[in-house]
Amino acid sequence: MEHQFTRREIMKGMGLATLALGIDGLYASAQGATEGDKPRPLGECKLPPLPYGYDALEPHIDKETLAIHHDKHHAGYVRQFNVAMQKLEEARASGDFSLIKHWSREFAFNGSGHVLHSLYWSNMAPKGEEAKGELLEAIKKSFGGFDRFKKQFISASNAVEASGWGVMGFEPYMGNLVILQAEKHQDLTIWGVFPLLVCDVWEHAYYLKYQNRRSEYVDNFFKIINWPEVERRYGLVKGLRGYR
Ligand code: MN3
């Protein structure tokens, strides 16, 4: 019988924990294992419980900070993400997209906040663990050694302007681990999303033919979409939910 990883097992394997929560953390809570691979219905995203007590990260992160951060800040993202999903559903139902810019921003801002906080809680533990195995090898290969990775990650995190995130992630196009600074997490859409279908709306993509008529270009773009390729991309990533 094929062995299915339970969330508990995944939480033990630090390497997988990050990925697992990153992919399904959008719609599923940390207790969501019973829900199988189904995404949560629109607007019903839940705040995942902290995987440890409020004082578990003392003295490095104090109890009060952790409590406010999780119960107020993260909860706020989840609440507003649900509102944005609901509003977008209402827009699809009525066909009125006059507020699409606003709700797309709210969706990205709160969705990213939810995903990144879910990852953050589970990529910390009361007793820090060491990187090892395949992950450690990938870090060495991508950064030329663990210490070099560590220095870059710390420097990048320290240098994030104002508020934001230091992020180490897997970049699937070239297959490397990379370190990024997210100054405004909403500007990069929802972290964890894999693009399947993209439409270039920089002016260079249409201006010679369409000048300022972007909507005409986008309408025509829809006539030349290579759906089998989009389906192939979907096939590559849809199984990532199965890490639970
Ligand atoms: Mn925060």
PDB file of C-alpha atoms and ligand atoms in Angstrom:
ATOM      1  CA  MET A   1       0.000   0.000   0.000  1.00  0.00           C
ATOM      2  CA  GLU A   2       1.258   3.392  -0.890  1.00  0.00           C
ATOM      3  CA  HIS A   3       2.375   5.336   2.131  1.00  0.00           C
ATOM      4  CA  GLN A   4       0.535   8.615   2.589  1.00  0.00           C
ATOM      5  CA  PHE A   5       2.343  11.247   4.578  1.00  0.00           C
ATOM      6  CA  THR A   6       0.297  12.566   7.443  1.00  0.00           C
ATOM      7  CA  ARG A   7       0.649  16.177   8.389  1.00  0.00           C
ATOM      8  CA  ARG A   8       2.312  15.139  11.635  1.00  0.00           C
ATOM      9  CA  GLU A   9       5.022  13.297   9.724  1.00  0.00           C
ATOM     10  CA  ILE A  10       5.486  16.220   7.420  1.00  0.00           C
ATOM     11  CA  MET A  11       5.798  18.632  10.311  1.00  0.00           C
ATOM     12  CA  LYS A  12       8.660  16.459  11.559  1.00  0.00           C
ATOM     13  CA  GLY A  13      10.501  16.712   8.249  1.00  0.00           C
ATOM     14  CA  MET A  14      11.434  20.366   8.151  1.00  0.00           C
ATOM     15  CA  GLY A  15      12.262  20.335   4.464  1.00  0.00           C
ATOM     16  CA  LEU A  16       8.848  19.158   3.442  1.00  0.00           C
ATOM     17  CA  ALA A  17       6.954  21.159   6.020  1.00  0.00           C
ATOM     18  CA  THR A  18       7.698  24.426   4.290  1.00  0.00           C
ATOM     19  CA  LEU A  19       6.599  23.186   0.905  1.00  0.00           C
ATOM     20  CA  ALA A  20       3.543  21.355   2.172  1.00  0.00           C
ATOM     21  CA  LEU A  21       2.123  24.323   4.023  1.00  0.00           C
ATOM     22  CA  GLY A  22       3.126  26.651   1.245  1.00  0.00           C
ATOM     23  CA  ILE A  23       1.051  24.895  -1.321  1.00  0.00           C
ATOM     24  CA  ASP A  24      -2.020  23.973   0.622  1.00  0.00           C
ATOM     25  CA  GLY A  25      -1.817  26.703   3.234  1.00  0.00           C
ATOM     26  CA  LEU A  26      -3.818  28.958   0.998  1.00  0.00           C
ATOM     27  CA  TYR A  27      -7.079  27.174   1.474  1.00  0.00           C
ATOM     28  CA  ALA A  28      -6.439  24.550   4.106  1.00  0.00           C
ATOM     29  CA  SER A  29      -5.658  25.076   7.748  1.00  0.00           C
ATOM     30  CA  ALA A  30      -2.800  23.245   9.422  1.00  0.00           C
ATOM     31  CA  GLN A  31      -5.424  20.767  10.607  1.00  0.00           C
ATOM     32  CA  GLY A  32      -6.873  20.403   7.148  1.00  0.00           C
ATOM     33  CA  ALA A  33      -5.587  16.881   6.494  1.00  0.00           C
ATOM     34  CA  THR A  34      -9.050  15.394   6.843  1.00  0.00           C
ATOM     35  CA  GLU A  35     -10.258  17.448   3.918  1.00  0.00           C
ATOM     36  CA  GLY A  36      -8.192  15.541   1.389  1.00  0.00           C
ATOM     37  CA  ASP A  37      -7.052  17.418  -1.667  1.00  0.00           C
ATOM     38  CA  LYS A  38     -10.113  19.604  -1.973  1.00  0.00           C
ATOM     39  CA  PRO A  39      -9.564  23.337  -1.823  1.00  0.00           C
ATOM     40  CA  ARG A  40     -11.709  25.093   0.736  1.00  0.00           C
ATOM     41  CA  PRO A  41     -14.892  26.629  -0.653  1.00  0.00           C
ATOM     42  CA  LEU A  42     -14.576  30.289  -1.555  1.00  0.00           C
ATOM     43  CA  GLY A  43     -14.580  32.598   1.395  1.00  0.00           C
ATOM     44  CA  GLU A  44     -14.144  29.885   3.995  1.00  0.00           C
ATOM     45  CA  CYS A  45     -10.440  30.057   4.622  1.00  0.00           C
ATOM     46  CA  LYS A  46      -9.539  29.435   8.279  1.00  0.00           C
ATOM     47  CA  LEU A  47      -6.754  30.692  10.509  1.00  0.00           C
ATOM     48  CA  PRO A  48      -4.406  27.745  11.052  1.00  0.00           C
ATOM     49  CA  PRO A  49      -3.630  27.168  14.727  1.00  0.00           C
ATOM     50  CA  LEU A  50      -0.080  27.843  15.863  1.00  0.00           C
ATOM     51  CA  PRO A  51       1.834  24.533  15.804  1.00  0.00           C
ATOM     52  CA  TYR A  52       3.144  25.304  19.340  1.00  0.00           C
ATOM     53  CA  GLY A  53       2.280  27.395  22.388  1.00  0.00           C
ATOM     54  CA  TYR A  54       2.573  31.182  22.509  1.00  0.00           C
ATOM     55  CA  ASP A  55       5.606  30.957  24.785  1.00  0.00           C
ATOM     56  CA  ALA A  56       7.295  28.100  22.888  1.00  0.00           C
ATOM     57  CA  LEU A  57       9.733  30.344  21.051  1.00  0.00           C
ATOM     58  CA  GLU A  58      10.904  32.270  24.139  1.00  0.00           C
ATOM     59  CA  PRO A  59      13.319  33.904  24.614  1.00  0.00           C
ATOM     60  CA  HIS A  60      13.857  34.500  20.881  1.00  0.00           C
ATOM     61  CA  ILE A  61      10.289  35.545  20.181  1.00  0.00           C
ATOM     62  CA  ASP A  62       8.273  36.616  23.196  1.00  0.00           C
ATOM     63  CA  LYS A  63       4.844  35.324  24.119  1.00  0.00           C
ATOM     64  CA  GLU A  64       3.006  38.614  23.699  1.00  0.00           C
ATOM     65  CA  THR A  65       4.430  39.287  20.230  1.00  0.00           C
ATOM     66  CA  LEU A  66       3.539  35.800  19.066  1.00  0.00           C
ATOM     67  CA  ALA A  67       0.004  36.001  20.452  1.00  0.00           C
ATOM     68  CA  ILE A  68      -0.737  39.375  18.836  1.00  0.00           C
ATOM     69  CA  HIS A  69       0.998  38.408  15.604  1.00  0.00           C
ATOM     70  CA  HIS A  70      -0.981  35.198  15.164  1.00  0.00           C
ATOM     71  CA  ASP A  71      -4.339  36.066  16.724  1.00  0.00           C
ATOM     72  CA  LYS A  72      -4.631  39.625  15.407  1.00  0.00           C
ATOM     73  CA  HIS A  73      -2.402  40.102  12.375  1.00  0.00           C
ATOM     74  CA  HIS A  74      -2.641  36.696  10.722  1.00  0.00           C
ATOM     75  CA  ALA A  75      -6.330  36.432  11.604  1.00  0.00           C
ATOM     76  CA  GLY A  76      -6.897  39.781   9.916  1.00  0.00           C
ATOM     77  CA  TYR A  77      -5.347  38.547   6.684  1.00  0.00           C
ATOM     78  CA  VAL A  78      -7.546  35.452   6.723  1.00  0.00           C
ATOM     79  CA  ARG A  79     -10.683  37.499   7.400  1.00  0.00           C
ATOM     80  CA  GLN A  80      -9.969  39.969   4.603  1.00  0.00           C
ATOM     81  CA  PHE A  81      -8.914  37.204   2.211  1.00  0.00           C
ATOM     82  CA  ASN A  82     -12.340  35.639   2.696  1.00  0.00           C
ATOM     83  CA  VAL A  83     -14.002  38.991   2.012  1.00  0.00           C
ATOM     84  CA  ALA A  84     -11.953  39.431  -1.181  1.00  0.00           C
ATOM     85  CA  MET A  85     -12.810  35.920  -2.392  1.00  0.00           C
ATOM     86  CA  GLN A  86     -16.484  36.588  -1.690  1.00  0.00           C
ATOM     87  CA  LYS A  87     -16.442  39.928  -3.525  1.00  0.00           C
ATOM     88  CA  LEU A  88     -14.708  38.370  -6.528  1.00  0.00           C
ATOM     89  CA  GLU A  89     -17.315  35.622  -6.580  1.00  0.00           C
ATOM     90  CA  GLU A  90     -20.060  38.267  -6.485  1.00  0.00           C
ATOM     91  CA  ALA A  91     -18.389  40.071  -9.395  1.00  0.00           C
ATOM     92  CA  ARG A  92     -18.230  36.853 -11.435  1.00  0.00           C
ATOM     93  CA  ALA A  93     -21.877  36.168 -10.698  1.00  0.00           C
ATOM     94  CA  SER A  94     -23.109  39.653 -11.605  1.00  0.00           C
ATOM     95  CA  GLY A  95     -20.577  40.369 -14.352  1.00  0.00           C
ATOM     96  CA  ASP A  96     -19.832  43.727 -12.686  1.00  0.00           C
ATOM     97  CA  PHE A  97     -16.043  44.021 -12.577  1.00  0.00           C
ATOM     98  CA  SER A  98     -15.917  47.771 -11.904  1.00  0.00           C
ATOM     99  CA  LEU A  99     -14.002  47.172  -8.645  1.00  0.00           C
ATOM    100  CA  ILE A 100     -11.718  44.452 -10.034  1.00  0.00           C
ATOM    101  CA  LYS A 101      -8.552  46.455  -9.324  1.00  0.00           C
ATOM    102  CA  HIS A 102      -9.417  46.929  -5.688  1.00  0.00           C
ATOM    103  CA  TRP A 103     -10.483  43.358  -5.019  1.00  0.00           C
ATOM    104  CA  SER A 104      -7.582  41.860  -6.983  1.00  0.00           C
ATOM    105  CA  ARG A 105      -5.224  43.847  -4.754  1.00  0.00           C
ATOM    106  CA  GLU A 106      -7.052  42.819  -1.616  1.00  0.00           C
ATOM    107  CA  PHE A 107      -6.973  39.192  -2.792  1.00  0.00           C
ATOM    108  CA  ALA A 108      -3.210  39.305  -3.433  1.00  0.00           C
ATOM    109  CA  PHE A 109      -2.351  41.285  -0.294  1.00  0.00           C
ATOM    110  CA  ASN A 110      -4.354  39.134   2.096  1.00  0.00           C
ATOM    111  CA  GLY A 111      -3.698  35.858   0.291  1.00  0.00           C
ATOM    112  CA  SER A 112       0.043  36.468   0.427  1.00  0.00           C
ATOM    113  CA  GLY A 113      -0.207  37.500   4.061  1.00  0.00           C
ATOM    114  CA  HIS A 114      -2.035  34.281   4.852  1.00  0.00           C
ATOM    115  CA  VAL A 115       0.373  32.014   2.942  1.00  0.00           C
ATOM    116  CA  LEU A 116       3.532  33.658   4.242  1.00  0.00           C
ATOM    117  CA  HIS A 117       2.397  33.666   7.883  1.00  0.00           C
ATOM    118  CA  SER A 118       1.372  29.994   7.622  1.00  0.00           C
ATOM    119  CA  LEU A 119       4.857  29.204   6.298  1.00  0.00           C
ATOM    120  CA  TYR A 120       6.509  31.361   8.945  1.00  0.00           C
ATOM    121  CA  TRP A 121       4.838  29.623  11.909  1.00  0.00           C
ATOM    122  CA  SER A 122       5.708  26.173  10.640  1.00  0.00           C
ATOM    123  CA  ASN A 123       9.245  27.007   9.555  1.00  0.00           C
ATOM    124  CA  MET A 124      10.056  27.826  13.165  1.00  0.00           C
ATOM    125  CA  ALA A 125      10.207  25.334  16.032  1.00  0.00           C
ATOM    126  CA  PRO A 126      10.848  25.576  19.769  1.00  0.00           C
ATOM    127  CA  LYS A 127      14.164  23.839  19.209  1.00  0.00           C
ATOM    128  CA  GLY A 128      15.784  24.891  15.951  1.00  0.00           C
ATOM    129  CA  GLU A 129      16.699  21.940  13.766  1.00  0.00           C
ATOM    130  CA  GLU A 130      19.579  21.620  11.304  1.00  0.00           C
ATOM    131  CA  ALA A 131      19.284  21.573   7.536  1.00  0.00           C
ATOM    132  CA  LYS A 132      20.188  18.173   6.168  1.00  0.00           C
ATOM    133  CA  GLY A 133      19.765  15.641   3.384  1.00  0.00           C
ATOM    134  CA  GLU A 134      18.517  16.660  -0.035  1.00  0.00           C
ATOM    135  CA  LEU A 135      17.649  20.171   1.107  1.00  0.00           C
ATOM    136  CA  LEU A 136      21.153  20.782   2.420  1.00  0.00           C
ATOM    137  CA  GLU A 137      22.615  19.493  -0.853  1.00  0.00           C
ATOM    138  CA  ALA A 138      20.364  21.842  -2.826  1.00  0.00           C
ATOM    139  CA  ILE A 139      21.405  24.773  -0.619  1.00  0.00           C
ATOM    140  CA  LYS A 140      25.074  23.954  -1.175  1.00  0.00           C
ATOM    141  CA  LYS A 141      24.561  23.632  -4.904  1.00  0.00           C
ATOM    142  CA  SER A 142      22.537  26.833  -5.225  1.00  0.00           C
ATOM    143  CA  PHE A 143      24.553  29.073  -2.895  1.00  0.00           C
ATOM    144  CA  GLY A 144      27.986  27.461  -2.745  1.00  0.00           C
ATOM    145  CA  GLY A 145      27.714  26.367   0.882  1.00  0.00           C
ATOM    146  CA  PHE A 146      25.413  26.649   3.891  1.00  0.00           C
ATOM    147  CA  ASP A 147      27.312  29.535   5.498  1.00  0.00           C
ATOM    148  CA  ARG A 148      27.171  31.524   2.299  1.00  0.00           C
ATOM    149  CA  PHE A 149      23.422  30.886   2.076  1.00  0.00           C
ATOM    150  CA  LYS A 150      22.998  31.923   5.706  1.00  0.00           C
ATOM    151  CA  LYS A 151      24.905  35.185   5.251  1.00  0.00           C
ATOM    152  CA  GLN A 152      22.930  36.065   2.130  1.00  0.00           C
ATOM    153  CA  PHE A 153      19.585  35.209   3.754  1.00  0.00           C
ATOM    154  CA  ILE A 154      20.387  37.285   6.829  1.00  0.00           C
ATOM    155  CA  SER A 155      21.703  40.218   4.775  1.00  0.00           C
ATOM    156  CA  ALA A 156      18.691  40.140   2.462  1.00  0.00           C
ATOM    157  CA  SER A 157      16.247  39.980   5.382  1.00  0.00           C
ATOM    158  CA  ASN A 158      17.991  42.825   7.212  1.00  0.00           C
ATOM    159  CA  ALA A 159      17.965  44.982   4.106  1.00  0.00           C
ATOM    160  CA  VAL A 160      14.277  44.637   3.243  1.00  0.00           C
ATOM    161  CA  GLU A 161      13.012  48.205   3.051  1.00  0.00           C
ATOM    162  CA  ALA A 162      10.388  49.008   5.669  1.00  0.00           C
ATOM    163  CA  SER A 163       8.190  45.943   6.199  1.00  0.00           C
ATOM    164  CA  GLY A 164       8.369  42.719   4.257  1.00  0.00           C
ATOM    165  CA  TRP A 165       9.896  39.278   4.178  1.00  0.00           C
ATOM    166  CA  GLY A 166      13.135  37.440   3.578  1.00  0.00           C
ATOM    167  CA  VAL A 167      12.301  34.394   1.478  1.00  0.00           C
ATOM    168  CA  MET A 168      14.187  31.296   0.402  1.00  0.00           C
ATOM    169  CA  GLY A 169      12.331  29.447  -2.306  1.00  0.00           C
ATOM    170  CA  PHE A 170      12.526  27.009  -5.181  1.00  0.00           C
ATOM    171  CA  GLU A 171      12.559  28.570  -8.634  1.00  0.00           C
ATOM    172  CA  PRO A 172      11.201  25.824 -10.880  1.00  0.00           C
ATOM    173  CA  TYR A 173      12.163  27.266 -14.261  1.00  0.00           C
ATOM    174  CA  MET A 174      15.894  26.852 -13.726  1.00  0.00           C
ATOM    175  CA  GLY A 175      15.599  24.479 -10.802  1.00  0.00           C
ATOM    176  CA  ASN A 176      17.534  26.514  -8.226  1.00  0.00           C
ATOM    177  CA  LEU A 177      16.914  27.610  -4.684  1.00  0.00           C
ATOM    178  CA  VAL A 178      16.838  31.397  -4.561  1.00  0.00           C
ATOM    179  CA  ILE A 179      16.704  34.129  -1.922  1.00  0.00           C
ATOM    180  CA  LEU A 180      14.315  37.028  -2.463  1.00  0.00           C
ATOM    181  CA  GLN A 181      13.215  40.149  -0.659  1.00  0.00           C
ATOM    182  CA  ALA A 182       9.488  40.784  -0.629  1.00  0.00           C
ATOM    183  CA  GLU A 183       9.088  44.469   0.194  1.00  0.00           C
ATOM    184  CA  LYS A 184       5.383  44.483  -0.468  1.00  0.00           C
ATOM    185  CA  HIS A 185       4.166  40.945  -0.591  1.00  0.00           C
ATOM    186  CA  GLN A 186       1.086  41.853  -2.626  1.00  0.00           C
ATOM    187  CA  ASP A 187       3.224  43.151  -5.507  1.00  0.00           C
ATOM    188  CA  LEU A 188       4.253  39.623  -6.362  1.00  0.00           C
ATOM    189  CA  THR A 189       0.709  38.300  -6.218  1.00  0.00           C
ATOM    190  CA  ILE A 190       0.033  35.429  -3.852  1.00  0.00           C
ATOM    191  CA  TRP A 191       3.253  33.712  -2.814  1.00  0.00           C
ATOM    192  CA  GLY A 192       3.094  30.038  -3.620  1.00  0.00           C
ATOM    193  CA  VAL A 193       1.072  30.495  -6.766  1.00  0.00           C
ATOM    194  CA  PHE A 194       2.480  28.899  -9.916  1.00  0.00           C
ATOM    195  CA  PRO A 195       1.574  30.865 -13.042  1.00  0.00           C
ATOM    196  CA  LEU A 196      -0.270  28.735 -15.602  1.00  0.00           C
ATOM    197  CA  LEU A 197      -1.576  31.324 -18.081  1.00  0.00           C
ATOM    198  CA  VAL A 198      -0.073  34.786 -18.452  1.00  0.00           C
ATOM    199  CA  CYS A 199      -0.885  37.695 -20.714  1.00  0.00           C
ATOM    200  CA  ASP A 200       1.838  40.306 -21.274  1.00  0.00           C
ATOM    201  CA  VAL A 201       0.173  43.704 -21.088  1.00  0.00           C
ATOM    202  CA  TRP A 202       3.350  45.778 -21.199  1.00  0.00           C
ATOM    203  CA  GLU A 203       2.882  48.168 -24.098  1.00  0.00           C
ATOM    204  CA  HIS A 204       5.686  46.580 -26.129  1.00  0.00           C
ATOM    205  CA  ALA A 205       3.494  43.476 -26.495  1.00  0.00           C
ATOM    206  CA  TYR A 206       0.744  45.253 -28.466  1.00  0.00           C
ATOM    207  CA  TYR A 207       1.437  48.911 -29.118  1.00  0.00           C
ATOM    208  CA  LEU A 208       2.568  48.731 -32.758  1.00  0.00           C
ATOM    209  CA  LYS A 209      -0.722  47.187 -33.786  1.00  0.00           C
ATOM    210  CA  TYR A 210      -3.186  48.241 -31.118  1.00  0.00           C
ATOM    211  CA  GLN A 211      -1.747  51.549 -29.813  1.00  0.00           C
ATOM    212  CA  ASN A 212      -3.779  52.408 -26.694  1.00  0.00           C
ATOM    213  CA  ARG A 213      -6.451  49.754 -27.315  1.00  0.00           C
ATOM    214  CA  ARG A 214      -5.216  47.205 -24.808  1.00  0.00           C
ATOM    215  CA  SER A 215      -8.618  45.589 -24.382  1.00  0.00           C
ATOM    216  CA  GLU A 216      -8.764  44.737 -28.077  1.00  0.00           C
ATOM    217  CA  TYR A 217      -5.388  43.037 -27.779  1.00  0.00           C
ATOM    218  CA  VAL A 218      -6.491  41.087 -24.687  1.00  0.00           C
ATOM    219  CA  ASP A 219      -9.698  39.972 -26.453  1.00  0.00           C
ATOM    220  CA  ASN A 220      -7.649  38.693 -29.369  1.00  0.00           C
ATOM    221  CA  PHE A 221      -5.088  37.095 -27.075  1.00  0.00           C
ATOM    222  CA  PHE A 222      -7.915  34.844 -25.909  1.00  0.00           C
ATOM    223  CA  LYS A 223      -8.297  33.480 -29.449  1.00  0.00           C
ATOM    224  CA  ILE A 224      -4.714  32.225 -29.584  1.00  0.00           C
ATOM    225  CA  ILE A 225      -4.257  30.549 -26.192  1.00  0.00           C
ATOM    226  CA  ASN A 226      -2.447  27.217 -26.277  1.00  0.00           C
ATOM    227  CA  TRP A 227      -4.676  25.432 -23.739  1.00  0.00           C
ATOM    228  CA  PRO A 228      -2.894  22.052 -23.949  1.00  0.00           C
ATOM    229  CA  GLU A 229       0.302  23.787 -22.773  1.00  0.00           C
ATOM    230  CA  VAL A 230      -1.583  25.437 -19.922  1.00  0.00           C
ATOM    231  CA  GLU A 231      -2.987  22.014 -19.049  1.00  0.00           C
ATOM    232  CA  ARG A 232       0.522  20.523 -19.102  1.00  0.00           C
ATOM    233  CA  ARG A 233       1.685  23.163 -16.606  1.00  0.00           C
ATOM    234  CA  TYR A 234      -1.321  22.487 -14.399  1.00  0.00           C
ATOM    235  CA  GLY A 235      -0.470  18.789 -14.482  1.00  0.00           C
ATOM    236  CA  LEU A 236       3.039  19.534 -13.229  1.00  0.00           C
ATOM    237  CA  VAL A 237       1.954  21.400 -10.134  1.00  0.00           C
ATOM    238  CA  LYS A 238      -1.491  20.128  -9.135  1.00  0.00           C
ATOM    239  CA  GLY A 239       0.010  17.134  -7.309  1.00  0.00           C
ATOM    240  CA  LEU A 240       1.906  19.404  -4.928  1.00  0.00           C
ATOM    241  CA  ARG A 241      -1.176  19.471  -2.732  1.00  0.00           C
ATOM    242  CA  GLY A 242      -0.528  15.803  -2.108  1.00  0.00           C
ATOM    243  CA  TYR A 243       2.421  16.495   0.194  1.00  0.00           C
ATOM    244  CA  ARG A 244       0.065  16.243   3.134  1.00  0.00           C
TER     245      ARG A 244
HETATM  246 MN   MN3 B   1       3.557  39.386  10.217  1.00  0.00          MN
END
